[in-house]
Short mmCIF file of C-alpha atoms in Angstrom, two decimals:
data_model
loop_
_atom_site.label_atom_id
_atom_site.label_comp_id
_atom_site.label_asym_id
_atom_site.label_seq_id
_atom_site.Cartn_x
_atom_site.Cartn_y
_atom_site.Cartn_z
CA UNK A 1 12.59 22.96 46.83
CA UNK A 2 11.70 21.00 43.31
CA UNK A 3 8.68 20.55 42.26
CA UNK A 4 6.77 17.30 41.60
CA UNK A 5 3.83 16.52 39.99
CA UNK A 6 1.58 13.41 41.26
CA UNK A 7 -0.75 12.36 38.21
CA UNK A 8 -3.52 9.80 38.03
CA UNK A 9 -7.21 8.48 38.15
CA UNK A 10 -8.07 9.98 41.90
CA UNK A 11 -11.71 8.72 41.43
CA UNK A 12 -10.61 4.98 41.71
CA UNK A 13 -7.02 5.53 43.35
CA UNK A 14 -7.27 8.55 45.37
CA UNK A 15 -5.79 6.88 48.58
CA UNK A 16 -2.62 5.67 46.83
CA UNK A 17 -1.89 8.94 44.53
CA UNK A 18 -2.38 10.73 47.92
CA UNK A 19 0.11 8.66 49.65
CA UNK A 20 2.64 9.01 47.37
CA UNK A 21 2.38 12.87 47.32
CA UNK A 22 2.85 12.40 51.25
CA UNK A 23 6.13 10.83 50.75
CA UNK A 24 7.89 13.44 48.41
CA UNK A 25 6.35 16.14 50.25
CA UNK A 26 7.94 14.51 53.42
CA UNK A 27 11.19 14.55 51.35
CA UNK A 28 11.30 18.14 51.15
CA UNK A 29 9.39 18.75 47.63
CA UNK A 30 6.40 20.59 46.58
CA UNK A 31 3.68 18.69 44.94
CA UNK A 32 0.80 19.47 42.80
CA UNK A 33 -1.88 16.47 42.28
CA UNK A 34 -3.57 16.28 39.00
CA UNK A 35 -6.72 13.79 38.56
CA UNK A 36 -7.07 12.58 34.91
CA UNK A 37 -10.07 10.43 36.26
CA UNK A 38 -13.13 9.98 33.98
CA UNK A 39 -16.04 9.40 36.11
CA UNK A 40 -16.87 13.23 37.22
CA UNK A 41 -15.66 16.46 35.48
CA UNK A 42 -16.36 18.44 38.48
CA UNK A 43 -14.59 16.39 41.50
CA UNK A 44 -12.78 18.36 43.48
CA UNK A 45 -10.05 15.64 44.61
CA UNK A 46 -6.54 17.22 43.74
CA UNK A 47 -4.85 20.56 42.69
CA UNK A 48 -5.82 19.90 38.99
CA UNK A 49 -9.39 18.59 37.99
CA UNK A 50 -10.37 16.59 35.28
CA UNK A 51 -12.50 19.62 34.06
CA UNK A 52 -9.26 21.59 34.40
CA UNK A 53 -7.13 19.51 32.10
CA UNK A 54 -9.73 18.21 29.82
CA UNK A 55 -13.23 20.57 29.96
CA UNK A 56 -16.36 18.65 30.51
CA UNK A 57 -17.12 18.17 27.13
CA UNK A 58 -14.45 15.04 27.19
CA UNK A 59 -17.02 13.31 29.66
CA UNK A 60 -18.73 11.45 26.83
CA UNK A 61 -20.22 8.70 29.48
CA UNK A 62 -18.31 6.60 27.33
CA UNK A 63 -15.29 5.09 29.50
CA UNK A 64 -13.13 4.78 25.85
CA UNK A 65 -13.26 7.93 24.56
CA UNK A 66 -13.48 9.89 27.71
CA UNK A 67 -10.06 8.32 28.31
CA UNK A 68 -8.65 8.88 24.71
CA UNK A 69 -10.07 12.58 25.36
CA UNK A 70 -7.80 12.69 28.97
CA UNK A 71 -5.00 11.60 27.09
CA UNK A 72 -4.94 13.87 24.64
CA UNK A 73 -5.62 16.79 27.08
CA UNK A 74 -3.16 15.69 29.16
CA UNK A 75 -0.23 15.59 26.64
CA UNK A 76 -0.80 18.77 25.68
CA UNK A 77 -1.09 20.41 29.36
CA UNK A 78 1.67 18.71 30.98
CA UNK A 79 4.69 19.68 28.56
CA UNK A 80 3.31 22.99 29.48
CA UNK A 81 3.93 23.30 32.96
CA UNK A 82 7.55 25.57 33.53
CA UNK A 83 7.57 24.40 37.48
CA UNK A 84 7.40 20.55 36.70
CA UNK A 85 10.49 19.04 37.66
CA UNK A 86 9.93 16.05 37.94
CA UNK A 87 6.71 13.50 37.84
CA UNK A 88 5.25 10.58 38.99
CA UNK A 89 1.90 8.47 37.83
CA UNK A 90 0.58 4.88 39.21
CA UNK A 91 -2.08 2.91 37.30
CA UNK A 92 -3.39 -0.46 35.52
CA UNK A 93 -3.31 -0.80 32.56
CA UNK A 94 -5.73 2.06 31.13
CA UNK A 95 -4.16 4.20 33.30
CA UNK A 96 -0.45 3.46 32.55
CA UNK A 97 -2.10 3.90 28.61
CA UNK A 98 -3.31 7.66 29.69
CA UNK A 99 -0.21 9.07 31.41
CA UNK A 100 3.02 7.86 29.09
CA UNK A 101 2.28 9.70 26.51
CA UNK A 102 2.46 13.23 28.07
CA UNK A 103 5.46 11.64 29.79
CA UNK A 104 6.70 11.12 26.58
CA UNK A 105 6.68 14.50 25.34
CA UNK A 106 8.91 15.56 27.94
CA UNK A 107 12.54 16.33 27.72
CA UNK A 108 15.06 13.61 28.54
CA UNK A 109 16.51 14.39 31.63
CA UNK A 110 13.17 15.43 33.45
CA UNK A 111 12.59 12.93 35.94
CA UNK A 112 9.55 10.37 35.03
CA UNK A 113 8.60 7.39 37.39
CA UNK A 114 4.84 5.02 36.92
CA UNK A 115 4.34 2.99 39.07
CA UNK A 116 1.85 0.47 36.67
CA UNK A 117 0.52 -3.41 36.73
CA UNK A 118 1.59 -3.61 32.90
CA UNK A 119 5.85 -2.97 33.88
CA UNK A 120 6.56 -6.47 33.69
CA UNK A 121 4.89 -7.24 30.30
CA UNK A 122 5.35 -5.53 26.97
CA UNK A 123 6.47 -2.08 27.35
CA UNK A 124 7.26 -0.38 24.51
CA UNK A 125 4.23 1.00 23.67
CA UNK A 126 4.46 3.22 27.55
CA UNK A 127 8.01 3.91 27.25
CA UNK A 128 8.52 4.53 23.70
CA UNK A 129 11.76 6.88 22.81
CA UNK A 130 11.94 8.22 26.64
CA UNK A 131 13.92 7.88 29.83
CA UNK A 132 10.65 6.78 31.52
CA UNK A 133 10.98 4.62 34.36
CA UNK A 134 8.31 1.64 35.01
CA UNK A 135 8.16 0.37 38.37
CA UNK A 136 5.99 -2.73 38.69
CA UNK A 137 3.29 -2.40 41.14
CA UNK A 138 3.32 -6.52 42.12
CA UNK A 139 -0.17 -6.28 43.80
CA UNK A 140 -2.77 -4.32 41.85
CA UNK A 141 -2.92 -0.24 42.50
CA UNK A 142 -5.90 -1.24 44.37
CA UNK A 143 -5.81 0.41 47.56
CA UNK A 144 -2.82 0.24 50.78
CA UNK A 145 -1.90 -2.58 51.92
CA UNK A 146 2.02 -3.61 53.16
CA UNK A 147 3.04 -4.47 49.85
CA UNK A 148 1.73 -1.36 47.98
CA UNK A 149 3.10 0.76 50.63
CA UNK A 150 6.66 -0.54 50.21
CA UNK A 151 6.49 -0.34 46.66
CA UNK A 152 4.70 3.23 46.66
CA UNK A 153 7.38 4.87 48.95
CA UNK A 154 9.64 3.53 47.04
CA UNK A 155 8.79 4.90 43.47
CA UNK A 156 8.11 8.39 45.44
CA UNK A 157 11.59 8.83 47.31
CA UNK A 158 13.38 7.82 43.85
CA UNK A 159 11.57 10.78 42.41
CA UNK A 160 12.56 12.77 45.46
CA UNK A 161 16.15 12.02 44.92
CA UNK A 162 16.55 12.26 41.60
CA UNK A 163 14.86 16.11 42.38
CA UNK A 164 17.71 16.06 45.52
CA UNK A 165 20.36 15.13 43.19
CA UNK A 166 23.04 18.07 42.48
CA UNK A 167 22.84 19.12 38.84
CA UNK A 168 24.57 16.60 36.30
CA UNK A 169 27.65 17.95 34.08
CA UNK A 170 26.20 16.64 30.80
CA UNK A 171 29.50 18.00 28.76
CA UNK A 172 27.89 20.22 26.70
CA UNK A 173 31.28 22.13 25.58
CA UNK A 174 31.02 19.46 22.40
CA UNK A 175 28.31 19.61 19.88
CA UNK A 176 26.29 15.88 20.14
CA UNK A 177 27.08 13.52 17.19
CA UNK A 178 24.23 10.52 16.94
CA UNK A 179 25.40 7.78 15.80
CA UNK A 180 23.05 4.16 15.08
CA UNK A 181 25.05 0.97 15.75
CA UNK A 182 23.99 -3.26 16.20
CA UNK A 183 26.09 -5.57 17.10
CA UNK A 184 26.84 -6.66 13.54
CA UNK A 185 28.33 -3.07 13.14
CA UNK A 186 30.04 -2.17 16.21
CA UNK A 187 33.60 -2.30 15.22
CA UNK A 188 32.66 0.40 12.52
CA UNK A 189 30.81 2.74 15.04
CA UNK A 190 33.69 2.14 17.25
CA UNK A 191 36.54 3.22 15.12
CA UNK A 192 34.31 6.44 14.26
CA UNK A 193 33.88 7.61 17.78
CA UNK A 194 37.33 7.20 18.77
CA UNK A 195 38.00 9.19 15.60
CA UNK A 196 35.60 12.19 16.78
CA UNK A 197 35.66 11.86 20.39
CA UNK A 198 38.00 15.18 20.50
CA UNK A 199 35.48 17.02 18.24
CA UNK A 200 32.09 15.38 19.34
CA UNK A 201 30.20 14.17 22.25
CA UNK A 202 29.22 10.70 20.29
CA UNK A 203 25.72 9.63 21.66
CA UNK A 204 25.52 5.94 19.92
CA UNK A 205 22.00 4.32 19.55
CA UNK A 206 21.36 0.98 19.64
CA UNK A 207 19.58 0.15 16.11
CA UNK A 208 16.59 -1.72 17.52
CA UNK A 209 13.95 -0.11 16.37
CA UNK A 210 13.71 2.31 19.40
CA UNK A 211 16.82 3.03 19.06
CA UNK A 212 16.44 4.84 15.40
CA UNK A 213 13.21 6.86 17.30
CA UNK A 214 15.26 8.27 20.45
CA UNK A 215 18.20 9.38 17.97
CA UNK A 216 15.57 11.39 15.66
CA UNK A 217 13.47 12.00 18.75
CA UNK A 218 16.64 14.08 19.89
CA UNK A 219 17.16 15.70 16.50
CA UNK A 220 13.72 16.97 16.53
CA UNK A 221 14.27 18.47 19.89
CA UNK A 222 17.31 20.25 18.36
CA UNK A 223 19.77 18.25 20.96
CA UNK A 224 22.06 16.65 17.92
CA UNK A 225 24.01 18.91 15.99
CA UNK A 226 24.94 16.07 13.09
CA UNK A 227 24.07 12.09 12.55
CA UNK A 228 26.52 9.52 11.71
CA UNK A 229 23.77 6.78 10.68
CA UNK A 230 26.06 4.00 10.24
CA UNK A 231 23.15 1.15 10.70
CA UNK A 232 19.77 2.14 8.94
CA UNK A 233 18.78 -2.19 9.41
CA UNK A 234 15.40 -0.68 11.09
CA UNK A 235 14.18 0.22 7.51
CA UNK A 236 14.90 -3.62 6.89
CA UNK A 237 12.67 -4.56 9.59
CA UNK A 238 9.90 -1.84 8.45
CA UNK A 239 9.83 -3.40 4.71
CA UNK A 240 10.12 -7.34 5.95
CA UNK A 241 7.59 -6.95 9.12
CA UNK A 242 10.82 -7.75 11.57
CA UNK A 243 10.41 -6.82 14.94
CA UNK A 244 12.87 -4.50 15.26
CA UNK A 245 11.40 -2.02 12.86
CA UNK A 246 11.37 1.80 12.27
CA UNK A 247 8.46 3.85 11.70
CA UNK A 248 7.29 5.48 8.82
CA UNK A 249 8.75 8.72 10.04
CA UNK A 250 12.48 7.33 9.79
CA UNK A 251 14.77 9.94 8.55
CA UNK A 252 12.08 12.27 9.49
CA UNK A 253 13.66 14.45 11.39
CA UNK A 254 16.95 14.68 9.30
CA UNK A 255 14.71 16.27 6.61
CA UNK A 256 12.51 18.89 8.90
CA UNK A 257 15.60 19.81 11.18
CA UNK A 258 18.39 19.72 8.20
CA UNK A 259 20.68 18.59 10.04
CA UNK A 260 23.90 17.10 8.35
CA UNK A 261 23.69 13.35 7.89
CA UNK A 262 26.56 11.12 6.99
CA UNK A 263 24.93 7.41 7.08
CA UNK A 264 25.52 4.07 5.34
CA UNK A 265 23.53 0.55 4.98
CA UNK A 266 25.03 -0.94 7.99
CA UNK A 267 23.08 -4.82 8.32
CA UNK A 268 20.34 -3.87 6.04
CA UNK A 269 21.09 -7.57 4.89
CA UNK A 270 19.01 -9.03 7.80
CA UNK A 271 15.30 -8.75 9.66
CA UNK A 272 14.73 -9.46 13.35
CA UNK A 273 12.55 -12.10 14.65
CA UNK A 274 12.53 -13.48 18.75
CA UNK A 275 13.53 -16.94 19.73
CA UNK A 276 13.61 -19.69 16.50
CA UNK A 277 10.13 -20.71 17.46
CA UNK A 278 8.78 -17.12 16.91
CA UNK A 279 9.66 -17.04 13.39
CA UNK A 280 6.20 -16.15 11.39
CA UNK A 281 5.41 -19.23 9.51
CA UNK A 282 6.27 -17.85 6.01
CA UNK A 283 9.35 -17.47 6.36
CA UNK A 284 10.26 -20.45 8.30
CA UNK A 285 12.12 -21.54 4.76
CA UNK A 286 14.38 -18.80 4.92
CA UNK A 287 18.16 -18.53 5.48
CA UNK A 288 17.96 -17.99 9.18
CA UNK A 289 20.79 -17.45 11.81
CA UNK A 290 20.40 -17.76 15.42
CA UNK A 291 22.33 -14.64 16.50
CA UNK A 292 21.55 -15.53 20.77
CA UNK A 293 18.47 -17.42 22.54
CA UNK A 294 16.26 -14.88 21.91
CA UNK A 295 17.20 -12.93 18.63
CA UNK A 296 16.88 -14.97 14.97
CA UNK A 297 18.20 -13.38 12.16
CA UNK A 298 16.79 -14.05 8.45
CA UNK A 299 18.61 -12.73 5.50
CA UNK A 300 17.02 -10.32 3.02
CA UNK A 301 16.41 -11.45 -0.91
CA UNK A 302 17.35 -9.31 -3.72
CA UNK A 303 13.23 -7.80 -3.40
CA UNK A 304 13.80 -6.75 0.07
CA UNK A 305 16.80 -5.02 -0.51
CA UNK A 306 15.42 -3.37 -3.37
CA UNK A 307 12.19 -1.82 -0.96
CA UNK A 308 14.88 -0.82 1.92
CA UNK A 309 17.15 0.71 -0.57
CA UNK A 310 13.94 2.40 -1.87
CA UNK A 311 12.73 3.77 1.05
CA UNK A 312 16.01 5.24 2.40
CA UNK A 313 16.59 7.21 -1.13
CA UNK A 314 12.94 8.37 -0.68
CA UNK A 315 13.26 9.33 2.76
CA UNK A 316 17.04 10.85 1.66
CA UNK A 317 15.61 12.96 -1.17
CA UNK A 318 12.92 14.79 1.05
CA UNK A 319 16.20 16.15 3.02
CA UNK A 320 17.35 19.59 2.09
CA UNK A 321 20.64 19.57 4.30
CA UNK A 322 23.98 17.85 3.43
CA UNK A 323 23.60 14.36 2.86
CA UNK A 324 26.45 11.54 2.37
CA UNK A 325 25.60 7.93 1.51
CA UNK A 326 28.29 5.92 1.72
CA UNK A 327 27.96 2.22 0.65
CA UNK A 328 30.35 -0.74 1.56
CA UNK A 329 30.53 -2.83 -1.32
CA UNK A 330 31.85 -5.69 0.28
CA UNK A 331 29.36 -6.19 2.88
CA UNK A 332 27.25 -4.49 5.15
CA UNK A 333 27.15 -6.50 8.46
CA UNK A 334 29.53 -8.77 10.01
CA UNK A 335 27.42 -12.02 8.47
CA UNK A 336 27.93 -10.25 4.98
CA UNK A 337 31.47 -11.40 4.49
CA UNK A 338 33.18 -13.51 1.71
CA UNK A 339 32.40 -17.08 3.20
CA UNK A 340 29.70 -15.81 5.72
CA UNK A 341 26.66 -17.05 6.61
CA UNK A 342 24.82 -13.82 5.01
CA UNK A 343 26.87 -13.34 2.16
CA UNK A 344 24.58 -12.81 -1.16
CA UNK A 345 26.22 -11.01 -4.09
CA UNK A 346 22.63 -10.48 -5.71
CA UNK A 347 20.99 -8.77 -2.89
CA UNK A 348 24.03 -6.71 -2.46
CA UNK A 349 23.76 -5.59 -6.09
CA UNK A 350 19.80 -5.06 -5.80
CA UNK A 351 20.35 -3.11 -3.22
CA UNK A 352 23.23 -0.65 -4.58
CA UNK A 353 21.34 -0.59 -7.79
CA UNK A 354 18.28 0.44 -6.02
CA UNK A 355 20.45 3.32 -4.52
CA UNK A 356 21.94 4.26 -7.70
CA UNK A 357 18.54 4.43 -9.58
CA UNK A 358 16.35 6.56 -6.68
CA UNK A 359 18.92 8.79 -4.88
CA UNK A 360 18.65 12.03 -6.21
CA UNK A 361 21.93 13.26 -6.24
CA UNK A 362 22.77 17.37 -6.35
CA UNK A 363 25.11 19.62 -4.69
CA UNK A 364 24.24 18.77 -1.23
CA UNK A 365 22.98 14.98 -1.63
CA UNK A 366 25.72 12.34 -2.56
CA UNK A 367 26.29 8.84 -2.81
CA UNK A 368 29.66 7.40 -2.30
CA UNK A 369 30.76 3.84 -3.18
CA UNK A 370 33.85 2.51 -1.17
CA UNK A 371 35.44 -0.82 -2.11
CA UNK A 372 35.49 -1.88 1.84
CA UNK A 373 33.51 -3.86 3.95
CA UNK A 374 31.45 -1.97 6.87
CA UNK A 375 33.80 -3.04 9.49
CA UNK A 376 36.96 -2.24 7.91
CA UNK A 377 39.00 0.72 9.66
CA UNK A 378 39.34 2.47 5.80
CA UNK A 379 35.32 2.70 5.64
CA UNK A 380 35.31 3.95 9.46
CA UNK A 381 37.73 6.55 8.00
CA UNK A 382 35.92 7.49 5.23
CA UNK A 383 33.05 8.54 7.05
CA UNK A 384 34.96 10.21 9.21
CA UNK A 385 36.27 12.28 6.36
CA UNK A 386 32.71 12.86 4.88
CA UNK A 387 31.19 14.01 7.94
CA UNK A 388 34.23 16.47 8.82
CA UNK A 389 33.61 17.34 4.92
CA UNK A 390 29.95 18.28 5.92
CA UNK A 391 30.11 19.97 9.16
CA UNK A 392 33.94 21.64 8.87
#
């Protein structure tokens, strides 16, 4: 039998957490029930108390930062646990806010299912860089009723068959290569995993601002052996306030894990925005391109490229493993072509000079400059070369 673990405020949803730990029991599973309610430290109302995950000095009497305190408490706890196999949580939105990030911190691959009122709104902040699954609750988690029941048994029996399922070959025999791509760089990330697919298994990330976390959030687990980081166009995002931006931490990883990193500025020559209409106000002026619908893209000036190319030599520097930067000269994205929509010799030059200037270059830290665009097959190949150059 696997082992489940049924988490979530049993002092205002008791009935419902219970119900659910019916259902994968009734599947075959063990369960233990953990309350992360707030109300009373001392409640005896599932396997786990509050006071057992938290200690009653997190009751403050203060609903906000008795909850931050649960959270915390329970982000540290849960990764603990070496029977969990898989989990499941149901709440509003406080709730939701309380379990996802101990959800988080689990491995990919552990099963994670909430059931929450918030799934069909915003939900990056719950999800973040992990497989979690959001089911949306369509009446509140408010009690039984013939709605929540369907719902409920749902969520719970696709927990109790993904802990059913036989074990998945994941085809481990090849060390993982991450790779970043967007659209605007695809045939380049293409041609490099057909290259490697016989020495690699290529795990490509869409560059989207989540996409840059999960790669690194993989790296820091010590689940990517190298990084092919063809399209850095989050750190774009990060210095323009797009909405498809990394963190601070980009590149973090690559420096505490050292592991080799072969990357170029694949579309740093554009910032994401939503629909036209979404466009911030300032830079409704701009050189805009409506890439779909629902995705604007706005070119960066010669200033922008000079704070992207700025930040990725800082972040580059910190890194004491090999590191290759190779740089298309004739264009980074598939806009940035002679005659396209995006092409800017100035910002291209800003942002190689930028490179040139900041990049501390040494034994294990180079900069390459290739006269290709970041699509053609020869750049594709180059990397290849440099990253075969890196790892042997």
């Amino acid at each position: 039998m696997a082992h489940a673990y049924v988490v979530g405020t049993f002092d205002t949803k008791g009935d419902e957490l219970g119900y659910v730990a019916e259902q994968i029991r009734g599947a075959g599973h063990e369960v233990t029930t953990v309350d992360v309610g707030t109300t009373d430290p001392g409640a005896r109302r599932a396997d786990v108390t509050p006071a057992d995950l938290a200690g009653p000095e997190a009751f403050t009497g203060d609903r906000g930062t008795s909850v931050a305190a649960m959270a915390d408490a329970l982000e540290r706890w849960l990764p603990q646990r070496n029977d969990l196999d898989g989990v499941i949580g149901l709440g509003g939105s406080g709730g939701t806010a309380l379990i996802t990030p101990a959800l988080q911190r689990l491995p990919v691959g552990v099963p994670k299912i909430v059931v929450s009122t918030v799934a069909s709104g915003n939900v990056a902040p719950y999800v973040g860089s992990s497989d979690i699954a959001l089911m949306y609750s369509v009446t509140d988690v408010a009690g039984l009723n013939r709605i929540s029941r369907v719902v409920l048994a749902n969520a719970a029996h696709a927990l109790a068959g993904a802990l059913s399922a036989p074990p998945v070959d994941r085809g481990q025999d090849l060390p993982a290569l991450g790779l970043t791509m967007f659209g605007v760089t695809t045939p380049c990330v293409t041609a490099v995993t057909e290259t490697v697919a016989d020495s690699y298994d290529c795990l490509v990330f869409h560059a989207t601002g989540t996409g840059g976390r999960a790669m690194e959030k993989l790296v820091d687990d010590g689940l990517v052996s190298a990084v092919c980081d063809v399209s850095t166009t989050e750190i774009a995002d990060l210095v323009a306030g797009g909405v498809m931006a990394a963190t601070e931490d980009r590149l973090g990883a690559i420096a505490r894990r050292r592991v080799p990193w072969v990357g170029s500025v694949g579309a740093l020559d554009m910032v994401n925005f939503g629909a036209p209409d979404t466009v911030p106000e300032r830079y409704r002026g701009r050189l805009l391109y409506e890439h779909n619908a629902q995705v604007t893209l706005m070119r960066t000036t010669p200033d922008e490229c000079r704070a992207a190319a700025g930040f990725l030599a800082r972040k580059l520097n910190a890194c004491e493993g090999p590191v290759r930067l190779v740089v298309p000269l004739r264009g980074v994205s598939a806009l940035d072509v002679e005659g396209g929509p995006f092409a800017d010799p100035a910002a291209t030059e800003a942002l190689v000079e930028t490179l040139r200037a900041e990049l501390v270059q040494d034994a294990d830290r180079h900069l390459i400059e290739t006269d290709h665009h970041v699509n053609d097959p020869e750049f594709a190949a180059r990397l290849v070369a440099e990253l075969h150059g890196i790892t042997g």
